[in-house]
PDB file of C-alpha atoms in Angstrom:
ATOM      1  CA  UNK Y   1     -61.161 293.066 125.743  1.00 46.00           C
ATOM      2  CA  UNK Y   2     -57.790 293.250 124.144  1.00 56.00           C
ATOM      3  CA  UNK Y   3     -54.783 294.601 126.198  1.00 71.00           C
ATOM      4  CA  UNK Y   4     -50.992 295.626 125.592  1.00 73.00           C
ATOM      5  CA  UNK Y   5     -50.103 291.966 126.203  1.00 83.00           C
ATOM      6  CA  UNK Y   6     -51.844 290.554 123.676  1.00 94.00           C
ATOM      7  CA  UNK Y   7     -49.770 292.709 121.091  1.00 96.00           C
ATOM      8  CA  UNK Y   8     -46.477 291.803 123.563  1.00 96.00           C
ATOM      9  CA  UNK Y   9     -47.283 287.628 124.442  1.00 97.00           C
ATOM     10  CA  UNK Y  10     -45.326 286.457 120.905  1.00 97.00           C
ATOM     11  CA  UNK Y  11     -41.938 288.442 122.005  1.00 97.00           C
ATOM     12  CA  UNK Y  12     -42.556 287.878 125.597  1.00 96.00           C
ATOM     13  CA  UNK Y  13     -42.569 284.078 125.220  1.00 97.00           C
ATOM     14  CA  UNK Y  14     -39.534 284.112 122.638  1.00 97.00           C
ATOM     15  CA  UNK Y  15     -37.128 287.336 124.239  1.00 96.00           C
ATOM     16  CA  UNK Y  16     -37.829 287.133 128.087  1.00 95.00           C
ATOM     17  CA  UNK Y  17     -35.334 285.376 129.941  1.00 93.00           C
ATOM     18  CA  UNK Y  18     -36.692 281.860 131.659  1.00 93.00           C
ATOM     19  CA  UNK Y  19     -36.302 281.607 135.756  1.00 93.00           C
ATOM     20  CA  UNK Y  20     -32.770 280.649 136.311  1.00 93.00           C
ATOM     21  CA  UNK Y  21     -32.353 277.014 136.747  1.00 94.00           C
ATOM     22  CA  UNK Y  22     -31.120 276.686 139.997  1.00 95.00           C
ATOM     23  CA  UNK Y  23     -34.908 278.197 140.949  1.00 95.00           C
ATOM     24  CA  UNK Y  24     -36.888 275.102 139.821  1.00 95.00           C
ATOM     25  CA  UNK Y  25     -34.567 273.157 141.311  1.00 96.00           C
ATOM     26  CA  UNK Y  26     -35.149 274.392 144.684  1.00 96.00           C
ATOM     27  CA  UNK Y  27     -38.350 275.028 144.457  1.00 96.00           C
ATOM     28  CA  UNK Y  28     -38.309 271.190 143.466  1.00 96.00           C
ATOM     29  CA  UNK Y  29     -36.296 270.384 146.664  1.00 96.00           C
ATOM     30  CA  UNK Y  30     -38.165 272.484 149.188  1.00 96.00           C
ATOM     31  CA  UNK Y  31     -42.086 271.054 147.993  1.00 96.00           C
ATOM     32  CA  UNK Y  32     -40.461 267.688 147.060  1.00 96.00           C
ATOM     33  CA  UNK Y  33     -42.233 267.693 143.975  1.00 97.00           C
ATOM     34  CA  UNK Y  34     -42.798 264.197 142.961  1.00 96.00           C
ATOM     35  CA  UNK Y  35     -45.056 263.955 140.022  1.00 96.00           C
ATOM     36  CA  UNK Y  36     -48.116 263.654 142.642  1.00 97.00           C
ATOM     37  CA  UNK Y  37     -49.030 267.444 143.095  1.00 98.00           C
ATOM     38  CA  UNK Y  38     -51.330 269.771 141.545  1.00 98.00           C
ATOM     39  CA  UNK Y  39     -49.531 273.311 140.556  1.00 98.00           C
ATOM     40  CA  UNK Y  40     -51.196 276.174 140.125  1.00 98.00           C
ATOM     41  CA  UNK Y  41     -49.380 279.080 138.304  1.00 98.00           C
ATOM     42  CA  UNK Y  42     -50.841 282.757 139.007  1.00 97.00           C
ATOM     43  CA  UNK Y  43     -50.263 284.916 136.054  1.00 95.00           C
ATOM     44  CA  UNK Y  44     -48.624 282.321 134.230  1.00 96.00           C
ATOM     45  CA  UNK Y  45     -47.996 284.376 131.383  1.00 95.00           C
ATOM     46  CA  UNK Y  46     -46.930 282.195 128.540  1.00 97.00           C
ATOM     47  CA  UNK Y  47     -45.982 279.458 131.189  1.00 97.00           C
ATOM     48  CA  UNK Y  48     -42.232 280.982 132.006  1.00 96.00           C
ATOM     49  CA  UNK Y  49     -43.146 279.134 135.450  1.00 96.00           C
ATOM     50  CA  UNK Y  50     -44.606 276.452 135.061  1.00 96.00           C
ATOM     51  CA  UNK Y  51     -43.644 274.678 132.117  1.00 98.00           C
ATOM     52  CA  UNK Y  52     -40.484 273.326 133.329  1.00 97.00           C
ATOM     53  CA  UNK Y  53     -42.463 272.269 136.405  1.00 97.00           C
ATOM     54  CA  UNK Y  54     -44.886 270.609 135.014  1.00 98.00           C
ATOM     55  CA  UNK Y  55     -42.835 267.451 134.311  1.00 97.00           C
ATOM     56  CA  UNK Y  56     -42.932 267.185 138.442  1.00 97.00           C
ATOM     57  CA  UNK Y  57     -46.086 267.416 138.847  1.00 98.00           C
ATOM     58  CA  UNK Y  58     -49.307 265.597 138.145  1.00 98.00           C
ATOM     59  CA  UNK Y  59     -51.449 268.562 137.199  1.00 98.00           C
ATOM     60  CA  UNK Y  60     -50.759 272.099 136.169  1.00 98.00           C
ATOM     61  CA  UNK Y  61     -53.382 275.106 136.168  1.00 98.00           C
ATOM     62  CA  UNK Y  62     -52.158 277.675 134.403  1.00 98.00           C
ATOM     63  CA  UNK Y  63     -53.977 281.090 134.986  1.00 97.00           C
ATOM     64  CA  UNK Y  64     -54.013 284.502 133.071  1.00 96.00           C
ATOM     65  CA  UNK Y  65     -56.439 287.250 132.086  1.00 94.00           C
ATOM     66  CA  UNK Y  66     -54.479 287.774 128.426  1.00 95.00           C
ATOM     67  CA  UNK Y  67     -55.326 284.601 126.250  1.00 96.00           C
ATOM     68  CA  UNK Y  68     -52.970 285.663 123.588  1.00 97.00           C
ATOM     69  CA  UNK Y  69     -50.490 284.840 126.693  1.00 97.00           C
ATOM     70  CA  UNK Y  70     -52.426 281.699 127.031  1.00 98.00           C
ATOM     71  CA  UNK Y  71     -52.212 280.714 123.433  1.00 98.00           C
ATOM     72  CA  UNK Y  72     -48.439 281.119 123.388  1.00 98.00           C
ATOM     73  CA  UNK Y  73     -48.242 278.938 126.523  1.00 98.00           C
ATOM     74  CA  UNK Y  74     -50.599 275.803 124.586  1.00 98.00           C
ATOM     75  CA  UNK Y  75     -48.122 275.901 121.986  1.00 98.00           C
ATOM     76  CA  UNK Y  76     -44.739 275.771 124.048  1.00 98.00           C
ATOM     77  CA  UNK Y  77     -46.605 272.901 125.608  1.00 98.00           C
ATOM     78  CA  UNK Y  78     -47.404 271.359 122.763  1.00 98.00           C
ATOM     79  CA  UNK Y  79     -44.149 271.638 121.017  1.00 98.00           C
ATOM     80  CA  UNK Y  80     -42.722 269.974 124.639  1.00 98.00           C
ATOM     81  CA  UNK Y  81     -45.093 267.260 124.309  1.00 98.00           C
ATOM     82  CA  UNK Y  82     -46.966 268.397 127.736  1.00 98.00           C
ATOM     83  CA  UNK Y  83     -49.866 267.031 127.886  1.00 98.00           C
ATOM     84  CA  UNK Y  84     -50.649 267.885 131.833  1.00 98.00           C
ATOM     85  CA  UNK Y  85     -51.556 271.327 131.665  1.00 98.00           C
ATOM     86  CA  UNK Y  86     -54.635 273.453 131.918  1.00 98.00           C
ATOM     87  CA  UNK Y  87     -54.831 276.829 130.357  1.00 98.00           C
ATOM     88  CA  UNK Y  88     -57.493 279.355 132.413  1.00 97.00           C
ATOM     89  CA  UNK Y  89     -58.321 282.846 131.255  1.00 95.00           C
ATOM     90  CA  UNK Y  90     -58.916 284.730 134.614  1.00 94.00           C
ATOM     91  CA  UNK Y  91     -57.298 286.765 137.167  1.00 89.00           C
ATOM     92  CA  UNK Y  92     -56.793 287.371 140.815  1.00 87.00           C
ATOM     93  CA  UNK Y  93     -60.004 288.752 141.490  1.00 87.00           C
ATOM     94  CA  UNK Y  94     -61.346 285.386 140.555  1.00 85.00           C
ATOM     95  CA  UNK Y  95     -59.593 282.612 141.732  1.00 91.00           C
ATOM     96  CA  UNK Y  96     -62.410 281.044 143.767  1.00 86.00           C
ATOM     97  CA  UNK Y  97     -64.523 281.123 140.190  1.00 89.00           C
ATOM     98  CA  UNK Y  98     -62.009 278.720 138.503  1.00 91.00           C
ATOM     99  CA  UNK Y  99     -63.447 276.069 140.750  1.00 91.00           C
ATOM    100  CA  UNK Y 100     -60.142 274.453 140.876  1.00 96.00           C
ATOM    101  CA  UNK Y 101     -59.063 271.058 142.907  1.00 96.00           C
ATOM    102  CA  UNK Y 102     -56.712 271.641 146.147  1.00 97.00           C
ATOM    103  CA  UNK Y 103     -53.788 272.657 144.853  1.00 98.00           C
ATOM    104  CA  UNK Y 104     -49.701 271.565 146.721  1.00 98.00           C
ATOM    105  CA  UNK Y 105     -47.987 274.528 145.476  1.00 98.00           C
ATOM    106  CA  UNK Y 106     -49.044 278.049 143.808  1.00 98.00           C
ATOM    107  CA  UNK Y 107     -46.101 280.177 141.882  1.00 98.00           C
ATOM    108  CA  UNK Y 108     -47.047 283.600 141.562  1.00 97.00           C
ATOM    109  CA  UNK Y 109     -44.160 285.823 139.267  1.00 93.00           C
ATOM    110  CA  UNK Y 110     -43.947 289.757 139.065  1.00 83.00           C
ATOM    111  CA  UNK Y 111     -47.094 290.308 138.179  1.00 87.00           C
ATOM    112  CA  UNK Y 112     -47.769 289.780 141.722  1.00 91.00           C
ATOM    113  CA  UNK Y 113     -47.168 293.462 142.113  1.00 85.00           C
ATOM    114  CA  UNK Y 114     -50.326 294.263 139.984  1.00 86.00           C
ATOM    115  CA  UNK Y 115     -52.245 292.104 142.119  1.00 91.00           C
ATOM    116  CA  UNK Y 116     -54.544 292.962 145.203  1.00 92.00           C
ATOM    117  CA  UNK Y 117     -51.893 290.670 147.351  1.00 92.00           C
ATOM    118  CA  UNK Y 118     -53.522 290.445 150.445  1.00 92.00           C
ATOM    119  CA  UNK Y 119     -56.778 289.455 148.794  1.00 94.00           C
ATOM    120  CA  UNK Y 120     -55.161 286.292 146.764  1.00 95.00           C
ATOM    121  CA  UNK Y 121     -53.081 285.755 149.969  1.00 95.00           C
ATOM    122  CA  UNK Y 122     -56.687 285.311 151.714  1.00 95.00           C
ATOM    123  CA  UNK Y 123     -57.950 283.370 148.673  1.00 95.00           C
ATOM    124  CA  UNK Y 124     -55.154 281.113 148.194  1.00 96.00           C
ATOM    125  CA  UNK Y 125     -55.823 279.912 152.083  1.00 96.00           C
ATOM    126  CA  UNK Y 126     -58.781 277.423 151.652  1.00 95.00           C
ATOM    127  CA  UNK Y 127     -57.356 276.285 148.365  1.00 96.00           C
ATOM    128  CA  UNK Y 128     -54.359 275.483 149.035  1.00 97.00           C
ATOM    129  CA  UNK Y 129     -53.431 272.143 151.125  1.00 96.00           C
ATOM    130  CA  UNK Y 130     -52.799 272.161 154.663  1.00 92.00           C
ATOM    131  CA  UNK Y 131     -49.124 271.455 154.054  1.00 92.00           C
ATOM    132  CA  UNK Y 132     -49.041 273.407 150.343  1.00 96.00           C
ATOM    133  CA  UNK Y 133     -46.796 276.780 149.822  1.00 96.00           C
ATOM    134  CA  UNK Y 134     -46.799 279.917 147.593  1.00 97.00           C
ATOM    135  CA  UNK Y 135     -43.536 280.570 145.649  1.00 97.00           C
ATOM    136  CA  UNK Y 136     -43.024 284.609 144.400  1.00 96.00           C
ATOM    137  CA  UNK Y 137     -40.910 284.956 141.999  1.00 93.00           C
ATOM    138  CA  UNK Y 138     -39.297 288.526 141.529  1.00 86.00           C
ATOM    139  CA  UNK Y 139     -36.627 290.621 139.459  1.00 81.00           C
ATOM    140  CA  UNK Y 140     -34.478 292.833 142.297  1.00 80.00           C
ATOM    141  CA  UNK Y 141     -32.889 295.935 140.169  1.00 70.00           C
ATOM    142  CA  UNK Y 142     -32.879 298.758 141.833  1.00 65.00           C
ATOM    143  CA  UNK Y 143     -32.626 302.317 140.758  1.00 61.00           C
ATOM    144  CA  UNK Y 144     -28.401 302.787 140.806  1.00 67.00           C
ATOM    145  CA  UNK Y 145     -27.535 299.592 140.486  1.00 73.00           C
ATOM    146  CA  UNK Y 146     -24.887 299.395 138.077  1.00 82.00           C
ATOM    147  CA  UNK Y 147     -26.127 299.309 134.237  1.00 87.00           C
ATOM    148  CA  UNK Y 148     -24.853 297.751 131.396  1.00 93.00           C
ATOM    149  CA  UNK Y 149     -23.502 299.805 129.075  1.00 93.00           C
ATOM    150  CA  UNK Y 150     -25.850 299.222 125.674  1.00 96.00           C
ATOM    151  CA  UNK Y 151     -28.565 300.544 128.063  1.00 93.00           C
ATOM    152  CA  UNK Y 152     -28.680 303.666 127.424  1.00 95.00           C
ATOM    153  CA  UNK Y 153     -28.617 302.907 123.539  1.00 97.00           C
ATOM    154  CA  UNK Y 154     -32.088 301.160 124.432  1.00 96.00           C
ATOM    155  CA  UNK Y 155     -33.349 304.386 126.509  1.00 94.00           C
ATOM    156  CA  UNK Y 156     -32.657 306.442 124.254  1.00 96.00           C
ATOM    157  CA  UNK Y 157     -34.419 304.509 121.049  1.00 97.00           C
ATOM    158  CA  UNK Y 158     -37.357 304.218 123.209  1.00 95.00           C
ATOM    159  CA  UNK Y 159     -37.356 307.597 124.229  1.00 95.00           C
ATOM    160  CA  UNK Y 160     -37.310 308.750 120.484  1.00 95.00           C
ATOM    161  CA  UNK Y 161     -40.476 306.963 119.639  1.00 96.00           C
ATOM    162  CA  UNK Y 162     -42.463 307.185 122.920  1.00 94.00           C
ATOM    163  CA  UNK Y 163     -41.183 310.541 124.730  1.00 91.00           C
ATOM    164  CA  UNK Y 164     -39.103 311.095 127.698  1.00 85.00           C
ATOM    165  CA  UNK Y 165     -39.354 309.453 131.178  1.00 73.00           C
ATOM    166  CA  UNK Y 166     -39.242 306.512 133.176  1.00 62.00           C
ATOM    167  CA  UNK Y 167     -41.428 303.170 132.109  1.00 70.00           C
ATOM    168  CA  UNK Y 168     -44.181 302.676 133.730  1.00 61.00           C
ATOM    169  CA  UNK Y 169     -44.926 299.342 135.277  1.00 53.00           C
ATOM    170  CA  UNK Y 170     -42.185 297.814 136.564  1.00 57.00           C
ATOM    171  CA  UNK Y 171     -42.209 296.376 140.380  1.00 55.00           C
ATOM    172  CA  UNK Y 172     -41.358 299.722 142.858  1.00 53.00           C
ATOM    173  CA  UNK Y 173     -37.657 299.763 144.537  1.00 50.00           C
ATOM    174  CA  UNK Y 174     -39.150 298.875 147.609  1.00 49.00           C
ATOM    175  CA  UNK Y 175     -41.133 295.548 146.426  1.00 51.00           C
ATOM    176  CA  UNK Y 176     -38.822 293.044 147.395  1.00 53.00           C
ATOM    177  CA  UNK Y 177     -38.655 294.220 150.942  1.00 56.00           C
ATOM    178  CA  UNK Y 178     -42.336 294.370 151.792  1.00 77.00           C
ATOM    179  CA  UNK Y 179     -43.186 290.758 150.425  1.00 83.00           C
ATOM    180  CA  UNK Y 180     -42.080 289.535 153.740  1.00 82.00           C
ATOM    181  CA  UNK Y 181     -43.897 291.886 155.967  1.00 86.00           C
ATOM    182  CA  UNK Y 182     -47.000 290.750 153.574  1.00 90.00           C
ATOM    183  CA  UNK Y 183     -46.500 287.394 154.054  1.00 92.00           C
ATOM    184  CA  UNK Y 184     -45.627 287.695 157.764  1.00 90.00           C
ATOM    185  CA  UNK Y 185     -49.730 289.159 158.089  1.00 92.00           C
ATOM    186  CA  UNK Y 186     -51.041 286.174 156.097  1.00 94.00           C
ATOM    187  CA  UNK Y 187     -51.978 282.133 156.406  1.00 96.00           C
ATOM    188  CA  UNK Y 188     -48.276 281.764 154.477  1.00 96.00           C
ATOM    189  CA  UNK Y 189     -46.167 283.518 157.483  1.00 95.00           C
ATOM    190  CA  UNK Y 190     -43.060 280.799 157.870  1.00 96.00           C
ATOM    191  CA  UNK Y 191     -41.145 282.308 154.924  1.00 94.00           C
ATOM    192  CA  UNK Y 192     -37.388 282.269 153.330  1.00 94.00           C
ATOM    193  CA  UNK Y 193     -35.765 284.164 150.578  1.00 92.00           C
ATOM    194  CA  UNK Y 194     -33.326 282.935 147.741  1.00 94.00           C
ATOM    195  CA  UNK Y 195     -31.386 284.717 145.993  1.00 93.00           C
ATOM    196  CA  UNK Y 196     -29.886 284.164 142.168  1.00 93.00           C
ATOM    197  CA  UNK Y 197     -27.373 285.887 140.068  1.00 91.00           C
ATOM    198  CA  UNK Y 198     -28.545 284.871 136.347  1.00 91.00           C
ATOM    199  CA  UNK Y 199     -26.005 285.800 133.213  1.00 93.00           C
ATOM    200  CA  UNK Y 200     -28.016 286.830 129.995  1.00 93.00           C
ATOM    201  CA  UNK Y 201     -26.154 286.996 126.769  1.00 95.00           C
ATOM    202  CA  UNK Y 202     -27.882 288.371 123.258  1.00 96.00           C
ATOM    203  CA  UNK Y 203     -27.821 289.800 120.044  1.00 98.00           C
ATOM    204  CA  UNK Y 204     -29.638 292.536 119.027  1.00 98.00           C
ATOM    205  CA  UNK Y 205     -32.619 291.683 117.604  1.00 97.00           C
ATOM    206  CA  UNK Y 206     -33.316 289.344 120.828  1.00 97.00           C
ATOM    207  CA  UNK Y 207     -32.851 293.114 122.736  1.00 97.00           C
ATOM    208  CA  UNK Y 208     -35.126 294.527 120.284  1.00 97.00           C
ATOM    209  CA  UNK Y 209     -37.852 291.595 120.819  1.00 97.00           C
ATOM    210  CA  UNK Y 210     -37.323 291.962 124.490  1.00 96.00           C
ATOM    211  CA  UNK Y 211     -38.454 295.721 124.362  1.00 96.00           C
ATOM    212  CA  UNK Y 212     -41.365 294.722 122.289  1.00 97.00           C
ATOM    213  CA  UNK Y 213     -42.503 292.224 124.923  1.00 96.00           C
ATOM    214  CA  UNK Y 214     -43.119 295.233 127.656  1.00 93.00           C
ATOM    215  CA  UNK Y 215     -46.480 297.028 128.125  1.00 90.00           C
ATOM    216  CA  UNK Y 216     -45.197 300.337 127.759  1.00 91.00           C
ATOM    217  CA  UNK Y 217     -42.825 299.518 124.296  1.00 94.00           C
ATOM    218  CA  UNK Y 218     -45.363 296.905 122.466  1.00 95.00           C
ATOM    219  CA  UNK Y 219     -46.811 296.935 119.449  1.00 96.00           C
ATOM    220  CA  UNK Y 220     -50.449 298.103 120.319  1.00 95.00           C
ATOM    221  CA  UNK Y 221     -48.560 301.224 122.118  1.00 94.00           C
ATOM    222  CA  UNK Y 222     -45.878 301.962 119.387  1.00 96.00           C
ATOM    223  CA  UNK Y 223     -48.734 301.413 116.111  1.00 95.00           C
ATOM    224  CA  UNK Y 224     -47.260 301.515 112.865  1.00 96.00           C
ATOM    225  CA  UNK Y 225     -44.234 302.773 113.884  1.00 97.00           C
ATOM    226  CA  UNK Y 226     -43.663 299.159 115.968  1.00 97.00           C
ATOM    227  CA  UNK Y 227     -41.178 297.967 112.952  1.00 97.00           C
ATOM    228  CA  UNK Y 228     -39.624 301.316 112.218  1.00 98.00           C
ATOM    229  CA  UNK Y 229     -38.768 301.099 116.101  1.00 98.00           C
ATOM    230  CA  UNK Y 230     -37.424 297.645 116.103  1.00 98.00           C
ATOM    231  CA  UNK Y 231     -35.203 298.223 113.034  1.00 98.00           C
ATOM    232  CA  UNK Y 232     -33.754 301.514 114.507  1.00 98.00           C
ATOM    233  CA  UNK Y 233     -33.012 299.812 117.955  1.00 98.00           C
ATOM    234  CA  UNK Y 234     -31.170 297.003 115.885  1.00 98.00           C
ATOM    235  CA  UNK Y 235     -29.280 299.476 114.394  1.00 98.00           C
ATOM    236  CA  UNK Y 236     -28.271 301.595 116.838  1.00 98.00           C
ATOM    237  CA  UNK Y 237     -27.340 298.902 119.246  1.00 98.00           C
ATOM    238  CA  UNK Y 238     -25.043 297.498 115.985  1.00 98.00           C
ATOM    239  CA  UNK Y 239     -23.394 300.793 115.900  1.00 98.00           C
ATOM    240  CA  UNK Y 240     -22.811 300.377 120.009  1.00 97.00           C
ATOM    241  CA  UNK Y 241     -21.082 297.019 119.587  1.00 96.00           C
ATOM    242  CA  UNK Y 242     -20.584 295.528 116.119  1.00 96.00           C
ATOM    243  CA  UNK Y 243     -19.579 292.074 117.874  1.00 97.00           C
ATOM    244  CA  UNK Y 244     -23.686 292.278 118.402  1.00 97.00           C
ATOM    245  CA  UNK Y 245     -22.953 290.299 121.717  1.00 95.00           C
ATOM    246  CA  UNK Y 246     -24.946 292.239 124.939  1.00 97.00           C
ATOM    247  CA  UNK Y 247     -24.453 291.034 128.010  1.00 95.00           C
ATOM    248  CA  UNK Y 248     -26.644 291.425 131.753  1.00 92.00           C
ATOM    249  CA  UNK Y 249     -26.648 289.621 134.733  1.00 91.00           C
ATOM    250  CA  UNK Y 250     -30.116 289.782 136.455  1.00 89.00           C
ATOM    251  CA  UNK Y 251     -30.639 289.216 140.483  1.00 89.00           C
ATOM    252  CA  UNK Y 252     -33.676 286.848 140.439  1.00 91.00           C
ATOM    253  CA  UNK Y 253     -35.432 286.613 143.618  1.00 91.00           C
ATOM    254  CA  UNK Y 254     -38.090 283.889 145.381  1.00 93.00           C
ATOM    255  CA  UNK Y 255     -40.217 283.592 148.334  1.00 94.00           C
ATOM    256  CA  UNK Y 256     -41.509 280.686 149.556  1.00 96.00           C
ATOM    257  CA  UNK Y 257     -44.277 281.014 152.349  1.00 96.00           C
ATOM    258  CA  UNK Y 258     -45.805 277.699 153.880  1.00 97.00           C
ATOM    259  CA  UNK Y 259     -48.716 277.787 156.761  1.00 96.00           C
ATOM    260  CA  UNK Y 260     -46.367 277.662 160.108  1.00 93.00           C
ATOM    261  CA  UNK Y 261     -45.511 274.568 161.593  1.00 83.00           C
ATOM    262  CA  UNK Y 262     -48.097 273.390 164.634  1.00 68.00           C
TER     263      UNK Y 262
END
């Protein structure tokens, strides 16, 4: 069955940011990735994760239930000249299906919010290694936090061609804070937190792509009025700054839980 990402996983893989370097680096650090492990990557989207990893590891399983998402991912791998990846349609509910090989790290992104987390928590346990980890990636807005000013410009586009309110999906105020107390109730309960500050410059058609990467702003949801909507973002966001340079700094946030030390 076809979802909202399928119609989203082309501007998804070109318009959403990639994890801020500094991330892979650490997470590099911390699991001393070596080019001996076996990754798995929860979610993987079109491989935002995990193909910058994958050069560190031996083996990458990349999972997802949208193969559109998947299909995007095979061809940044190809055009990378990755060769070390495997590309799974599934979800969480069926990660003991995938009959996959003990695995030295697992990153999970946002979409760990749409997951049943203390069932892949319980999951993940006998698959992962005895000295493996879980990395959780998140985005840590919060409602007030300062906006940037072409914002609005976006809301209200959106707002003409899909009606008033809030969109629907994102990760609740509150979903950075409770990871840990999660965690803390799981296998994974040694955790620590890193925080990144990640600058994002673009024009206004990548803005306009980035919209039509969401669930609630993609193509399936907006019809035949998906180019009509692009084209009158791109103009209106012109008319906000003619320089057509937008600017955003995202806080980035990761987790990584490991079994406690005996």
């Amino acid at each position: 069955m076809s979802t909202p990402f399928a119609s989203a996983a082309p501007y998804y893989a070109r318009h959403r940011p990639p994890y801020p370097p500094e991330f892979h680096e650490r997470l590099a650090d911390r699991f001393a990735l070596d080019g001996s492990q076996t990754l798995l990557d929860l979610g993987a989207g079109p491989g935002t994760a995990c193909l910058p990893l994958a050069p560190l590891a031996e083996h990458v399983y990349a999972v997802d239930p949208e193969p559109a998402m998947l299909a995007e991912g095979r061809r940044a791998a190809a055009a990378r000249g990755l060769t070390n990846i495997t590309w799974l349609t599934g979800d969480d509910a069926g990660i003991g299906r995938l009959c996959l090989p003990r695995i030295d790290l697992c990153v999970i992104g946002s979409a760990f919010h749409l997951m049943d987390r203390t069932r892949v928590l319980d999951d993940l346990d006998p698959l992962l290694a005895h000295r493996a980890g879980i990395a959780i990636v998140t985005p840590l807005d919060r409602p007030g936090d300062p906006e940037p000013p072409w914002r609005a410009v976006v809301d209200e586009v959106r707002e003409r061609f899909l009606g008033p309110g809030a969109p629907p999906g994102e990760p609740p105020a509150e979903y950075g804070e409770t990871l840990g107390d999660l965690l803390a109730k799981s296998a994974f309960s040694r955790i620590e937190t890193h925080v990144w500050e990640q600058p994002i410059r673009c024009t206004a058609e990548q803005l306009a792509g980035l919209q039509l990467s969401f669930p609630y702003s993609c193509p399936a949801v907006l019809g035949a009025r998906a180019d009509a909507f692009e084209a009158a973002l791109c103009r209106a966001l012109l008319e906000h700054d003619p320089g057509d340079a937008f600017e955003r700094t995202l806080r980035v946030g990761a987790v990584f839980a490991t079994r406690p030390r005996r």
